[in-house]
XYZ file of C-alpha atoms in Angstrom:
538
model
C 0.000 0.000 0.000
C 1.075 3.602 -0.453
C 1.289 5.883 2.577
C 0.378 9.537 2.195
C 2.899 11.953 3.711
C 1.692 15.389 4.779
C 3.207 18.220 6.786
C 1.434 20.576 9.142
C 0.747 23.926 7.501
C 1.951 27.173 8.984
C 0.055 28.536 11.975
C -1.087 31.444 9.834
C -3.615 29.155 8.161
C -2.005 28.973 4.745
C -2.711 25.760 2.905
C 0.676 24.493 1.703
C 1.687 21.840 -0.744
C 3.514 18.588 0.042
C 7.274 18.645 0.174
C 8.808 18.833 -3.300
C 5.856 20.758 -4.769
C 6.455 24.118 -3.029
C 7.038 27.191 -5.126
C 10.060 29.446 -4.967
C 7.992 32.069 -3.156
C 7.150 29.600 -0.365
C 10.788 28.580 -0.028
C 11.855 32.221 0.114
C 9.229 32.957 2.787
C 10.512 30.109 4.946
C 14.140 31.145 4.552
C 13.371 34.664 5.746
C 12.870 33.160 9.220
C 16.710 33.138 9.434
C 16.983 36.875 8.681
C 17.149 38.017 12.310
C 20.301 35.936 12.888
C 22.260 38.126 10.450
C 20.713 41.499 11.357
C 22.928 44.091 13.096
C 20.763 43.758 16.240
C 20.894 39.947 16.175
C 21.789 39.623 19.876
C 18.653 41.548 20.830
C 16.531 39.471 18.452
C 17.955 36.241 19.895
C 17.135 37.413 23.438
C 13.534 38.189 22.390
C 13.121 34.835 20.658
C 14.425 33.009 23.728
C 11.644 34.619 25.762
C 9.011 33.253 23.392
C 10.684 29.817 23.159
C 10.489 29.540 26.938
C 6.670 29.371 26.769
C 4.193 26.941 25.248
C 1.058 28.207 23.487
C 1.373 31.566 25.215
C 0.867 34.967 23.637
C 2.878 37.833 25.085
C 2.455 41.575 24.828
C 5.191 44.208 24.774
C 5.059 44.767 28.582
C 5.255 41.012 29.167
C 8.356 40.685 26.984
C 9.922 43.777 28.579
C 9.445 42.294 32.048
C 11.036 38.979 31.070
C 13.963 40.722 29.350
C 14.531 42.985 32.351
C 14.590 39.943 34.648
C 17.613 38.678 32.788
C 20.981 40.316 32.278
C 21.311 39.958 28.532
C 21.492 42.201 25.459
C 17.720 42.816 25.518
C 17.565 44.111 29.095
C 18.161 47.726 27.992
C 15.422 47.807 25.344
C 12.624 50.297 25.732
C 9.006 49.735 24.709
C 9.217 51.515 21.351
C 12.392 49.737 20.288
C 11.006 46.379 21.404
C 7.818 46.995 19.410
C 9.880 47.578 16.264
C 11.838 44.376 16.919
C 8.634 42.383 17.384
C 7.107 43.800 14.205
C 10.214 42.802 12.249
C 10.003 39.275 13.639
C 6.360 39.135 12.552
C 7.345 40.276 9.064
C 10.034 37.594 8.840
C 7.605 34.884 10.006
C 9.181 34.073 13.369
C 6.224 35.443 15.377
C 2.476 35.600 14.787
C -0.053 38.165 15.916
C -2.583 37.098 18.532
C -5.808 38.775 19.637
C -6.412 38.958 23.381
C -8.426 41.109 25.776
C -6.170 43.629 27.497
C -6.442 45.869 30.545
C -4.682 49.247 30.378
C -4.587 52.337 32.582
C -3.508 54.738 29.814
C -3.755 55.140 26.057
C -0.025 54.571 25.593
C -0.191 51.360 27.624
C -3.205 50.248 25.630
C -1.411 50.850 22.335
C 1.523 48.770 23.513
C -0.603 46.023 25.056
C -3.231 45.574 22.383
C -0.744 43.750 20.100
C 0.103 40.326 21.424
C 2.490 37.903 19.797
C 3.049 34.186 19.825
C 5.715 31.903 18.446
C 5.393 30.356 14.975
C 6.596 26.868 14.119
C 9.440 28.022 11.790
C 10.492 30.579 14.398
C 10.687 27.954 17.129
C 12.756 25.560 15.005
C 15.159 28.273 13.811
C 15.772 29.527 17.354
C 16.209 26.002 18.661
C 18.824 25.250 16.015
C 20.554 28.575 16.684
C 20.779 27.820 20.411
C 22.269 24.393 19.668
C 24.904 25.953 17.418
C 25.748 28.619 19.992
C 25.907 26.090 22.822
C 28.246 23.539 21.282
C 29.412 24.521 17.805
C 33.121 23.929 18.557
C 32.718 21.048 21.011
C 33.672 17.484 20.196
C 30.496 15.415 20.389
C 30.864 11.840 21.525
C 29.543 9.215 19.118
C 26.701 7.197 20.621
C 28.049 3.891 19.332
C 26.135 1.930 21.979
C 22.909 2.860 20.156
C 24.029 0.839 17.152
C 23.713 -2.364 19.168
C 20.206 -1.295 20.189
C 19.328 -0.654 16.527
C 20.576 -4.141 15.665
C 18.503 -5.692 18.437
C 15.409 -3.654 17.597
C 15.496 -4.635 13.921
C 15.864 -8.284 14.861
C 12.824 -8.087 17.143
C 10.716 -6.213 14.562
C 11.629 -8.746 11.870
C 10.604 -11.559 14.213
C 7.269 -9.850 14.954
C 6.540 -9.250 11.267
C 7.291 -12.845 10.325
C 5.307 -14.402 13.180
C 2.098 -16.346 12.340
C -0.885 -14.046 12.350
C 1.214 -10.905 11.972
C 2.607 -8.513 14.530
C 0.720 -6.773 17.297
C 0.297 -3.173 15.962
C 0.779 -1.498 19.333
C 3.900 -3.462 20.169
C 5.325 -2.998 16.643
C 4.703 0.769 16.771
C 6.507 1.071 20.097
C 9.566 -0.753 18.817
C 9.643 1.115 15.498
C 9.444 4.497 17.233
C 12.206 3.495 19.661
C 14.341 2.159 16.807
C 14.216 5.365 14.751
C 14.884 7.590 17.766
C 17.994 5.532 18.526
C 19.147 5.526 14.907
C 18.587 9.292 14.482
C 20.630 10.018 17.608
C 23.462 7.753 16.435
C 23.572 9.170 12.880
C 23.504 12.754 14.150
C 26.350 12.122 16.599
C 28.441 10.562 13.810
C 27.917 13.595 11.542
C 28.748 16.057 14.328
C 31.878 14.206 15.391
C 33.312 13.889 11.884
C 32.507 17.539 11.149
C 34.493 18.500 14.269
C 37.290 16.138 13.263
C 37.548 17.705 9.803
C 37.662 21.169 11.369
C 40.559 20.159 13.616
C 42.566 18.302 10.988
C 42.357 21.289 8.645
C 44.666 23.180 11.028
C 48.357 23.328 10.212
C 49.519 24.988 13.428
C 49.233 22.007 15.787
C 52.036 21.793 18.289
C 53.476 18.512 19.534
C 51.074 18.193 22.503
C 47.976 18.845 20.383
C 49.242 16.484 17.702
C 49.802 13.727 20.265
C 46.260 14.142 21.586
C 44.641 14.041 18.166
C 46.795 11.077 17.157
C 45.478 9.083 20.106
C 41.957 10.273 19.263
C 42.231 8.954 15.730
C 44.084 5.761 16.402
C 41.891 4.740 19.325
C 38.480 6.398 19.262
C 37.921 6.659 15.496
C 39.211 3.162 14.914
C 36.849 1.817 17.586
C 33.890 3.576 15.958
C 34.766 2.270 12.493
C 35.230 -1.291 13.724
C 31.922 -1.216 15.615
C 30.036 0.081 12.574
C 31.738 -2.421 10.254
C 30.804 -5.253 12.635
C 27.143 -4.235 13.048
C 26.390 -3.104 9.479
C 26.153 -6.610 7.851
C 23.866 -7.858 10.624
C 21.603 -4.796 10.361
C 21.498 -5.171 6.571
C 20.493 -8.840 6.952
C 17.664 -7.926 9.360
C 16.432 -5.270 6.907
C 16.446 -7.776 4.023
C 14.393 -10.209 6.101
C 11.942 -7.494 7.162
C 11.553 -5.766 3.796
C 8.911 -8.090 2.206
C 6.669 -7.741 5.303
C 7.169 -4.011 5.778
C 4.276 -2.598 3.650
C 1.728 -4.851 5.344
C 3.171 -4.051 8.785
C 2.950 -0.269 8.208
C -0.600 -0.607 6.899
C -1.611 -2.574 9.972
C -0.092 0.064 12.251
C -1.940 2.843 10.370
C -5.210 0.997 10.857
C -4.566 0.596 14.567
C -3.184 4.109 15.298
C -3.931 6.674 12.624
C -2.701 9.596 14.722
C -2.674 12.916 12.881
C -3.255 11.022 9.641
C -6.982 11.048 10.464
C -6.813 14.844 10.729
C -5.171 15.006 7.333
C -7.880 12.837 5.808
C -10.589 15.074 7.248
C -8.826 18.336 6.333
C -7.129 17.906 2.942
C -5.652 21.406 3.107
C -3.698 20.517 6.259
C -0.283 18.935 5.912
C 0.891 16.358 8.447
C 4.453 15.360 9.257
C 4.317 11.852 10.605
C 6.616 10.385 13.223
C 9.715 8.590 12.010
C 9.234 5.013 10.945
C 5.574 5.366 9.932
C 6.416 5.861 6.229
C 8.275 3.612 3.816
C 10.587 6.517 2.882
C 11.987 6.485 6.435
C 12.878 2.806 6.083
C 14.491 3.437 2.702
C 16.719 6.066 4.313
C 17.652 3.602 7.062
C 18.489 0.960 4.477
C 20.625 3.355 2.412
C 22.711 4.066 5.517
C 23.880 0.434 5.815
C 23.649 -1.018 2.262
C 24.549 0.072 -1.267
C 21.417 0.980 -3.233
C 20.876 2.179 -6.808
C 24.592 2.537 -7.488
C 25.176 4.784 -4.457
C 27.606 3.819 -1.732
C 26.278 3.388 1.784
C 27.042 5.680 4.701
C 29.148 2.875 6.168
C 31.480 3.051 3.148
C 31.593 6.828 3.409
C 32.511 6.452 7.085
C 35.481 4.284 6.130
C 36.566 6.798 3.492
C 36.284 9.660 6.003
C 38.454 7.734 8.463
C 41.070 7.150 5.762
C 41.101 10.854 4.872
C 41.493 11.707 8.559
C 44.509 9.435 8.835
C 46.007 11.034 5.716
C 45.568 14.480 7.275
C 47.241 13.200 10.423
C 50.210 12.008 8.372
C 50.389 15.409 6.646
C 50.644 17.072 10.074
C 53.315 14.583 11.070
C 55.385 15.476 7.986
C 54.962 19.165 8.788
C 56.233 18.647 12.306
C 59.241 16.719 10.982
C 60.004 19.594 8.634
C 59.739 22.030 11.546
C 62.798 20.366 13.075
C 64.836 21.713 10.137
C 63.400 25.218 10.478
C 60.494 24.817 8.012
C 57.599 25.292 10.401
C 54.233 27.027 10.251
C 54.150 30.672 11.345
C 50.365 30.887 11.581
C 50.262 31.928 15.237
C 53.007 34.510 14.742
C 51.256 35.959 11.703
C 47.946 36.191 13.579
C 49.665 38.059 16.402
C 51.305 40.386 13.900
C 47.959 41.001 12.191
C 46.467 42.025 15.545
C 49.316 44.512 16.005
C 48.660 45.958 12.561
C 44.952 46.255 13.327
C 45.606 48.230 16.517
C 48.432 50.392 15.129
C 48.188 53.846 13.604
C 49.522 54.711 10.128
C 53.057 55.584 11.272
C 53.283 52.610 13.641
C 52.028 50.313 10.881
C 54.891 51.458 8.602
C 57.396 50.791 11.368
C 55.894 47.330 11.971
C 56.085 46.467 8.281
C 59.751 47.511 8.133
C 60.618 45.578 11.302
C 58.666 42.427 10.384
C 59.315 42.128 6.645
C 62.262 44.442 5.940
C 60.223 46.322 3.327
C 62.566 49.251 2.802
C 62.860 51.258 -0.394
C 63.847 49.506 -3.606
C 67.355 51.029 -3.403
C 68.022 48.856 -0.345
C 67.255 45.539 -2.034
C 70.853 45.124 -3.162
C 69.972 44.099 -6.743
C 71.742 46.114 -9.446
C 69.342 47.649 -12.003
C 69.771 47.425 -15.736
C 72.634 49.814 -16.700
C 70.840 50.702 -19.941
C 67.824 52.002 -17.974
C 69.222 54.777 -15.839
C 66.637 56.100 -13.397
C 67.004 59.650 -12.028
C 67.368 59.995 -8.278
C 64.158 61.979 -7.932
C 61.970 59.111 -9.281
C 60.074 57.335 -6.500
C 60.647 53.626 -6.171
C 56.862 53.221 -6.129
C 56.560 54.523 -9.722
C 59.976 53.474 -10.995
C 60.771 50.459 -13.188
C 60.621 47.012 -11.647
C 63.838 45.116 -10.965
C 63.626 41.377 -11.496
C 64.837 39.563 -8.389
C 66.066 35.994 -8.941
C 63.968 33.283 -7.349
C 66.863 31.945 -5.258
C 67.594 35.413 -3.879
C 63.907 36.125 -3.219
C 63.210 32.863 -1.398
C 66.532 32.047 0.305
C 68.410 35.352 0.315
C 71.329 33.787 -1.547
C 72.328 33.425 -5.194
C 74.308 30.232 -4.575
C 72.785 27.178 -6.309
C 71.610 24.353 -4.086
C 71.778 20.631 -4.769
C 73.502 18.900 -7.634
C 72.827 19.445 -11.289
C 70.324 17.120 -12.880
C 71.618 14.585 -15.378
C 70.926 15.186 -19.042
C 67.738 13.481 -20.089
C 68.153 10.531 -22.455
C 65.976 10.916 -25.556
C 67.408 7.969 -27.494
C 64.266 5.839 -27.134
C 62.054 8.698 -28.312
C 64.385 9.386 -31.262
C 64.303 5.705 -32.262
C 60.522 5.660 -32.066
C 60.175 8.806 -34.171
C 62.688 7.500 -36.727
C 60.823 4.213 -37.023
C 57.543 6.108 -37.457
C 59.088 8.288 -40.182
C 60.406 5.215 -42.008
C 56.957 3.605 -41.926
C 55.359 6.762 -43.340
C 57.990 6.981 -46.088
C 57.444 3.314 -47.003
C 53.679 3.855 -47.181
C 54.087 6.868 -49.507
C 56.490 4.926 -51.710
C 53.989 2.060 -51.987
C 51.272 4.563 -52.915
C 53.531 6.069 -55.628
C 54.254 2.595 -57.062
C 50.520 1.887 -57.150
C 49.828 5.126 -59.057
C 52.551 4.396 -61.618
C 51.217 0.882 -62.165
C 47.618 1.971 -62.910
C 48.310 5.164 -64.902
C 46.242 5.147 -68.072
C 43.474 2.973 -66.632
C 42.223 4.851 -63.637
C 38.598 4.114 -64.544
C 39.268 0.354 -64.490
C 40.850 -0.024 -61.027
C 40.059 1.126 -57.528
C 42.924 2.839 -55.726
C 43.809 2.376 -52.103
C 43.290 5.168 -49.597
C 46.986 6.132 -49.435
C 47.333 6.144 -53.237
C 44.241 8.332 -53.624
C 45.532 10.834 -51.054
C 48.877 11.069 -52.880
C 47.106 11.490 -56.245
C 44.929 14.317 -54.925
C 47.967 15.959 -53.332
C 49.849 15.936 -56.664
C 46.771 17.060 -58.613
C 46.225 20.017 -56.261
C 49.862 21.071 -56.626
C 49.703 20.709 -60.428
C 46.588 22.849 -60.754
C 48.215 25.434 -58.492
C 51.287 25.550 -60.740
C 49.249 25.759 -63.971
C 48.868 28.902 -66.054
C 45.461 29.566 -67.534
C 45.238 31.236 -70.966
C 42.526 31.553 -73.599
C 42.849 30.699 -77.346
C 40.451 31.588 -80.158
C 37.717 29.194 -79.001
C 38.469 28.063 -75.427
C 40.969 28.312 -72.579
C 43.880 25.890 -71.908
C 46.158 24.867 -69.064
C 49.916 25.207 -69.443
C 52.494 23.767 -67.107
C 50.012 21.811 -64.956
C 52.627 19.505 -63.476
C 53.685 18.343 -60.019
C 56.543 16.068 -59.078
C 58.036 14.446 -56.031
C 61.703 13.655 -56.518
C 61.885 11.544 -53.373
C 59.137 9.254 -54.674
C 60.291 9.492 -58.299
C 56.818 10.352 -59.586
C 55.379 13.127 -61.744
C 51.739 14.045 -62.480
C 50.660 15.979 -65.562
C 47.171 17.405 -66.128
C 45.745 19.124 -69.169
C 42.369 20.341 -70.235
C 40.431 18.252 -72.758
C 36.954 19.663 -73.471
C 34.225 17.024 -73.564
C 36.204 14.364 -71.748
C 36.229 13.370 -68.095
C 38.624 11.472 -65.887
C 37.180 9.054 -63.345
C 39.346 8.382 -60.260
C 38.074 5.484 -58.145
C 39.206 4.597 -54.621
C 38.019 2.724 -51.559
C 36.982 6.052 -50.039
C 34.852 7.153 -53.015
C 34.996 8.273 -56.626
C 36.158 11.582 -58.123
C 35.068 12.741 -61.599
C 37.168 15.508 -63.159
C 35.246 17.067 -66.110
C 37.231 18.374 -69.099
C 40.459 17.187 -67.521
C 42.962 14.439 -68.359
C 45.543 13.147 -65.866
C 48.714 11.127 -66.388
C 51.164 9.726 -63.858
C 54.690 8.622 -64.757
C 58.055 8.026 -63.288
C 60.394 10.987 -63.361
C 62.833 8.830 -65.366
C 60.251 7.902 -68.024
C 60.337 9.615 -71.416
C 56.736 9.116 -72.432
C 53.494 10.186 -70.829
C 50.524 7.858 -70.920
C 47.196 9.665 -70.978
C 44.604 8.603 -68.459
C 41.479 7.057 -69.922
C 38.298 9.074 -69.842
C-alpha cells in the first residue's frame, strides 16, 4: 500500500503543498525566518526569541516581553518599549512570530497601544531559534559518538523482523513502540556521527598544531575513530540482513499500524488542506533512508562506506601534520600563530606605527636597499620614487633564500634515445607507405577508370593534382581556354603528375573512399625517369 505523507501547515492558516511541490515564493518565505540571525541587532533578536521559546502556546504583549527581558541580564535588558515593538514587528514580518488577539487591561492610552498587540511563536520561528541555540551552545565542542545505540538498533530490527514474520502478523501497538524506539535511537546515532566527523575535519584542517595537540589528536584517531569504524563495520552486515528479512513484510506491517493508530493522519484525511508530518518510521521513505545508511542501493555507496573513506582521509591528514612537524625540526615550520599576532598589532596600530611594523617584520625598505643592481641601460634619475619606478627582477633563489648560490647537484641530461628511435621508425613507416602509394599510381596510370585505388594512393594522387593545378597557367585561345604547365613532381618518390584540359572528356578516379570525376580534364602519372606520358582514360 502507499502511505500519504503530509506536513502541518503554517500557523497562519495557509494551505501548503507537500514537500517537493512548493514554489520558490514559499521557499523564500521560509528562509526569511533566518533573517534576524544576520541582522545588526541579532543579539537583541535572539534574546527576544528566547523569551518566546520559553513558553508553550502563550501569547505575550510588549510589557510582558519587557518584564522577562529585564529579569535577565542579557542584550535585551536595555530595550525600551518603542524599540522592542519595532523588533517584534520585524520578527512578525520575517515569520518568526504571529499576531494574537487577546483582551487587554490598560490604565492609559499609551499602555493600551503597547498592550493591544500580542504575539506568539510560529513553528518556523521555534525551530530556527532552537537550532541557533544548539549551534551557539556547542558549535566547537567534540560530540561523543553514541556507538552503543548501534547495538540497540541491531537488536530492535531483529525483534521487529521476528514480529513481522510471526504467524498471524505482529501486534500493531507493540510494533509501533519498537519502530518508534528504533528510529529515535538511529537518528541520535547518525547525528552524533555527523557532528563528530565535522568537528574532526575542522581540527585536521589546522596546520599549526604543536606537539602536545598532535599527540592528543593522534590518540583520538588511532583509538576512538578506529573503535567507531570497527563497531560500525561489525554491526552493518547484521543490520542489513535484518532489513532484508523485514523488507517483504514491511508494507503490510505499516498498513496494519496505520489501521490501529492513525494519529494525525486522520486529521489530514478530514482536512485535505492541512499537511501532516508523521513520526519517524511510519512511512516507507523512512525505512528506505535507514536501508541506504547500511547497504549500497541504486549505485550509491552506503554511509558505512563513506565512514570508512572519512576515516582514511582523517589518517592522511594526520600524516600530513606529522610530515609538517618533521620539517619544523629543520626550520620549516608554520608561522600561523606569529602571523595572527602580527595582524592584531597591525589592526591596533596607527599609520606611522604600521609602517614601522612592516619595516621591522618584513624588511620592506625602499627599492634602493634591495641590493639588486638595475639594468645599466635604464638609468633612473634619483628623484623618481621607487613606487613609480621600473621594476627590478629579483632571482627566485635570492627572493626565497636570500642567496644566489645554487643548491643541490645538477640534474643529469635526459636521455631521448628511445624517443628518437621511435620517431625514426615512425618516419620510415610513413615513407614506405608513400612509396607504396607512388608505385601503385605508376602501375595503374592510363586505366584509372578500371581499377580502384587504395586510400593512401588516392591521397597522394589528390595531393599531386592540387599542386599541379596550383602551378598551372590559364590562358585563352580563339575558341576556349587551356592549361599550361600543370605539373607536379616528387623527386623523393620518383613520380610526376601531368594534367591538361580536354573539353568534352572526363577522368574518373576510383578509390576505396569514393569516386572523383574531373570534367574536361585528363591526368597522367609517370616516373620521373620515363620519357613518355601515358594519358589517363576518360
